[in-house]
Short mmCIF file of C-alpha atoms in Angstrom, two decimals:
data_model
loop_
_atom_site.label_atom_id
_atom_site.label_comp_id
_atom_site.label_asym_id
_atom_site.label_seq_id
_atom_site.Cartn_x
_atom_site.Cartn_y
_atom_site.Cartn_z
CA UNK A 1 12.88 -14.83 25.65
CA UNK A 2 11.62 -15.23 22.11
CA UNK A 3 15.11 -15.05 20.62
CA UNK A 4 17.15 -17.78 19.05
CA UNK A 5 20.85 -16.97 18.96
CA UNK A 6 22.90 -18.51 16.18
CA UNK A 7 26.66 -18.75 15.69
CA UNK A 8 28.96 -18.40 13.91
CA UNK A 9 27.85 -15.74 11.50
CA UNK A 10 30.04 -17.24 8.78
CA UNK A 11 31.99 -20.45 8.41
CA UNK A 12 34.60 -21.70 5.94
CA UNK A 13 35.23 -25.43 5.74
CA UNK A 14 37.35 -27.55 3.42
CA UNK A 15 35.64 -30.15 1.29
CA UNK A 16 35.23 -33.34 3.27
CA UNK A 17 35.32 -31.55 6.61
CA UNK A 18 32.63 -31.22 9.28
CA UNK A 19 30.56 -28.03 9.45
CA UNK A 20 29.10 -27.21 12.87
CA UNK A 21 26.54 -24.47 13.49
CA UNK A 22 25.19 -23.72 16.94
CA UNK A 23 21.97 -22.23 18.28
CA UNK A 24 20.78 -21.34 21.76
CA UNK A 25 17.39 -20.39 23.11
CA UNK A 26 15.87 -19.17 26.37
CA UNK A 27 12.20 -20.05 26.19
CA UNK A 28 11.69 -23.58 27.53
CA UNK A 29 8.24 -23.65 25.91
CA UNK A 30 9.85 -24.16 22.50
CA UNK A 31 9.22 -27.73 21.41
CA UNK A 32 10.18 -27.89 17.75
CA UNK A 33 13.57 -27.02 16.28
CA UNK A 34 14.04 -27.09 12.49
CA UNK A 35 17.01 -26.19 10.35
CA UNK A 36 16.62 -24.52 6.99
CA UNK A 37 19.02 -24.16 4.08
CA UNK A 38 18.79 -21.13 1.83
CA UNK A 39 20.59 -20.51 -1.45
CA UNK A 40 20.87 -16.96 -2.83
CA UNK A 41 17.63 -15.79 -4.39
CA UNK A 42 15.70 -18.83 -3.16
CA UNK A 43 13.34 -19.59 -0.34
CA UNK A 44 14.46 -21.52 2.76
CA UNK A 45 14.26 -25.28 2.39
CA UNK A 46 13.53 -27.50 5.38
CA UNK A 47 16.56 -29.71 6.04
CA UNK A 48 15.94 -31.54 9.26
CA UNK A 49 14.02 -30.95 12.50
CA UNK A 50 14.01 -32.27 16.06
CA UNK A 51 11.71 -32.37 19.06
CA UNK A 52 13.11 -32.06 22.62
CA UNK A 53 12.33 -35.65 23.53
CA UNK A 54 15.36 -36.89 21.55
CA UNK A 55 18.99 -35.83 21.83
CA UNK A 56 20.05 -36.51 18.27
CA UNK A 57 18.55 -36.95 14.83
CA UNK A 58 20.42 -37.93 11.70
CA UNK A 59 19.39 -37.69 8.07
CA UNK A 60 22.10 -38.53 5.59
CA UNK A 61 25.06 -36.22 6.16
CA UNK A 62 23.03 -33.88 8.39
CA UNK A 63 22.74 -34.40 12.16
CA UNK A 64 21.00 -32.32 14.80
CA UNK A 65 22.35 -32.58 18.34
CA UNK A 66 20.02 -31.31 21.06
CA UNK A 67 20.95 -30.46 24.64
CA UNK A 68 17.77 -29.71 26.55
CA UNK A 69 19.43 -28.79 29.85
CA UNK A 70 21.76 -26.31 28.15
CA UNK A 71 19.00 -25.07 25.85
CA UNK A 72 21.24 -25.50 22.85
CA UNK A 73 21.08 -27.37 19.57
CA UNK A 74 23.46 -27.70 16.70
CA UNK A 75 23.65 -28.79 13.09
CA UNK A 76 26.53 -30.98 11.95
CA UNK A 77 27.20 -31.44 8.25
CA UNK A 78 29.49 -34.40 7.71
CA UNK A 79 31.71 -34.72 4.62
CA UNK A 80 30.87 -31.13 3.63
CA UNK A 81 30.65 -30.50 -0.10
CA UNK A 82 30.91 -27.31 -2.17
CA UNK A 83 27.22 -27.77 -3.01
CA UNK A 84 26.47 -27.31 0.70
CA UNK A 85 27.62 -23.69 0.45
CA UNK A 86 24.54 -21.75 1.50
CA UNK A 87 23.06 -19.86 4.43
CA UNK A 88 21.71 -22.02 7.23
CA UNK A 89 19.04 -20.91 9.67
CA UNK A 90 17.98 -22.53 12.89
CA UNK A 91 14.49 -21.88 14.17
CA UNK A 92 12.18 -22.73 17.03
CA UNK A 93 8.47 -22.80 17.66
CA UNK A 94 6.06 -23.83 20.37
CA UNK A 95 2.77 -25.65 20.42
CA UNK A 96 0.77 -22.60 21.40
CA UNK A 97 2.02 -20.67 18.40
CA UNK A 98 3.11 -22.25 15.16
CA UNK A 99 5.19 -19.27 14.14
CA UNK A 100 8.88 -19.94 13.63
CA UNK A 101 11.44 -17.81 15.45
CA UNK A 102 14.56 -17.78 13.31
CA UNK A 103 18.21 -17.36 14.17
CA UNK A 104 20.22 -14.77 12.31
CA UNK A 105 21.77 -17.26 9.91
CA UNK A 106 25.20 -18.75 9.18
CA UNK A 107 26.81 -18.32 5.80
CA UNK A 108 28.71 -21.53 5.01
CA UNK A 109 31.38 -21.73 2.35
CA UNK A 110 32.85 -25.12 1.53
CA UNK A 111 36.12 -24.82 -0.36
CA UNK A 112 36.90 -27.47 -3.00
CA UNK B 1 3.20 -32.15 -6.13
CA UNK B 2 3.81 -28.47 -6.75
CA UNK B 3 5.46 -26.54 -3.98
CA UNK B 4 4.43 -23.23 -2.50
CA UNK B 5 3.98 -20.68 -5.26
CA UNK B 6 4.46 -16.97 -4.91
CA UNK B 7 3.99 -14.18 -7.39
CA UNK B 8 5.26 -11.90 -8.50
CA UNK B 9 8.87 -12.93 -7.87
CA UNK B 10 10.05 -9.35 -8.14
CA UNK B 11 8.00 -6.23 -7.57
CA UNK B 12 9.05 -2.61 -7.89
CA UNK B 13 6.86 0.08 -6.41
CA UNK B 14 7.28 3.80 -5.96
CA UNK B 15 6.80 5.29 -2.51
CA UNK B 16 3.10 5.68 -1.75
CA UNK B 17 1.90 2.91 -4.08
CA UNK B 18 0.31 -0.35 -3.02
CA UNK B 19 1.99 -3.75 -3.16
CA UNK B 20 0.04 -7.01 -3.44
CA UNK B 21 1.89 -10.25 -2.88
CA UNK B 22 0.24 -13.60 -3.62
CA UNK B 23 0.83 -17.03 -2.20
CA UNK B 24 -0.65 -20.37 -3.20
CA UNK B 25 0.07 -23.04 -0.58
CA UNK B 26 1.09 -26.58 -1.34
CA UNK B 27 -1.73 -28.89 -2.31
CA UNK B 28 -3.49 -30.16 0.79
CA UNK B 29 -2.07 -27.43 3.03
CA UNK B 30 -4.55 -25.21 4.80
CA UNK B 31 -2.19 -23.10 6.91
CA UNK B 32 -0.25 -20.14 5.54
CA UNK B 33 2.45 -18.01 7.13
CA UNK B 34 4.12 -14.85 5.93
CA UNK B 35 7.68 -13.88 6.85
CA UNK B 36 9.85 -10.92 5.93
CA UNK B 37 13.61 -11.05 5.37
CA UNK B 38 15.70 -7.94 5.28
CA UNK B 39 19.07 -8.13 3.49
CA UNK B 40 21.65 -10.17 5.44
CA UNK B 41 19.13 -10.95 8.18
CA UNK B 42 16.99 -13.83 9.33
CA UNK B 43 13.32 -14.23 8.65
CA UNK B 44 10.80 -12.45 10.85
CA UNK B 45 7.30 -13.80 11.35
CA UNK B 46 4.49 -11.53 10.22
CA UNK B 47 1.18 -13.39 10.18
CA UNK B 48 -0.39 -16.85 10.34
CA UNK B 49 -3.64 -17.60 8.55
CA UNK B 50 -6.00 -20.45 7.97
CA UNK B 51 -8.78 -20.34 5.40
CA UNK B 52 -10.83 -17.19 6.04
CA UNK B 53 -9.21 -16.66 9.45
CA UNK B 54 -6.25 -14.72 10.80
CA UNK B 55 -4.83 -16.82 13.62
CA UNK B 56 -1.83 -14.74 14.69
CA UNK B 57 -0.85 -11.33 13.32
CA UNK B 58 1.51 -10.39 16.12
CA UNK B 59 4.37 -9.73 13.69
CA UNK B 60 2.45 -7.44 11.36
CA UNK B 61 3.03 -3.70 11.52
CA UNK B 62 -0.13 -2.08 12.86
CA UNK B 63 -0.57 0.24 9.90
CA UNK B 64 -0.49 -0.24 6.12
CA UNK B 65 -0.12 -4.04 6.25
CA UNK B 66 -2.94 -6.54 5.90
CA UNK B 67 -3.29 -10.20 4.98
CA UNK B 68 -6.07 -12.50 3.94
CA UNK B 69 -6.57 -16.12 2.95
CA UNK B 70 -9.98 -16.40 1.32
CA UNK B 71 -12.01 -19.53 0.92
CA UNK B 72 -11.08 -19.60 -2.75
CA UNK B 73 -7.83 -18.36 -4.20
CA UNK B 74 -4.39 -17.49 -2.91
CA UNK B 75 -3.38 -15.75 0.26
CA UNK B 76 -2.67 -12.06 -0.24
CA UNK B 77 -0.28 -9.83 1.67
CA UNK B 78 -1.13 -6.22 1.01
CA UNK B 79 1.09 -3.25 1.79
CA UNK B 80 -0.47 0.15 1.34
CA UNK B 81 1.46 3.37 0.79
CA UNK B 82 4.80 1.61 0.63
CA UNK B 83 7.93 3.25 2.03
CA UNK B 84 11.60 2.50 1.34
CA UNK B 85 11.84 0.56 4.58
CA UNK B 86 9.36 -1.98 3.19
CA UNK B 87 11.98 -3.14 0.67
CA UNK B 88 12.65 -6.76 1.57
CA UNK B 89 12.04 -10.34 0.54
CA UNK B 90 8.63 -11.60 1.60
CA UNK B 91 8.27 -15.33 2.00
CA UNK B 92 5.16 -17.39 2.30
CA UNK B 93 5.17 -20.82 3.93
CA UNK B 94 2.48 -23.44 4.22
CA UNK B 95 1.89 -26.44 6.45
CA UNK B 96 -0.61 -29.29 6.49
CA UNK B 97 -1.92 -28.28 9.88
CA UNK B 98 -2.46 -31.88 10.87
CA UNK B 99 -1.24 -33.47 14.05
CA UNK B 100 2.33 -34.70 13.88
CA UNK B 101 3.26 -32.78 10.79
CA UNK B 102 1.62 -29.48 11.60
CA UNK B 103 4.92 -27.88 12.43
CA UNK B 104 6.55 -28.54 9.07
CA UNK B 105 6.51 -25.33 7.12
CA UNK B 106 7.50 -25.32 3.48
CA UNK B 107 8.57 -22.05 1.95
CA UNK B 108 7.94 -20.50 -1.42
CA UNK B 109 10.61 -18.75 -3.51
CA UNK B 110 9.67 -15.34 -2.15
CA UNK B 111 8.71 -11.97 -3.58
CA UNK B 112 11.45 -9.37 -3.61
CA UNK B 113 9.91 -5.97 -3.13
CA UNK B 114 11.88 -2.89 -4.05
CA UNK B 115 10.50 0.52 -3.17
CA UNK B 116 12.00 3.39 -5.14
#
């Protein structure tokens, strides 16, 4: 119940394309869903986050889509660039515990 | 505004030695979290601390691991009698802990521990 399942494990996209990464959860008590970007040898950087009271949030080229009934959320990267090549992690947490439960990560490669 | 700072960035210890990892949260942040990342895996929660208090240590191994966040100074993650399986990247995150933004955790660059 504490798991967050992330897919795909790896993703190759051409420059200018749309990258889509999906996550699913079981615990309906989760109420905060962030996405992190991690480059090799670096710490995760907070990209964008959503609460379950909205179905979509957009910041620049990054969009989170949230489906509460399906218990799924996804990250869309529009106009993907080679500089977006990194590992992306979804996560979830709940009000009673601030700890983040992370997905297993998606390694994105954007080809020039 | 400086980000979360961790030191050392790389640490090599022989089996049986102690490892001390330090974390200075972002300015104005009073909540600290430690996570561990094994190679090619996601991050796993270890412990959540506020100043002088351990709030949640449900992810900490019961033996050899301890954490503190004193009134003055950085948070410390201490691993006694290290074993090869402790080799991992250890990340510290901090958050403001205030309503509305309390969830936003900002991560440091990590300490990569290698046990030989």
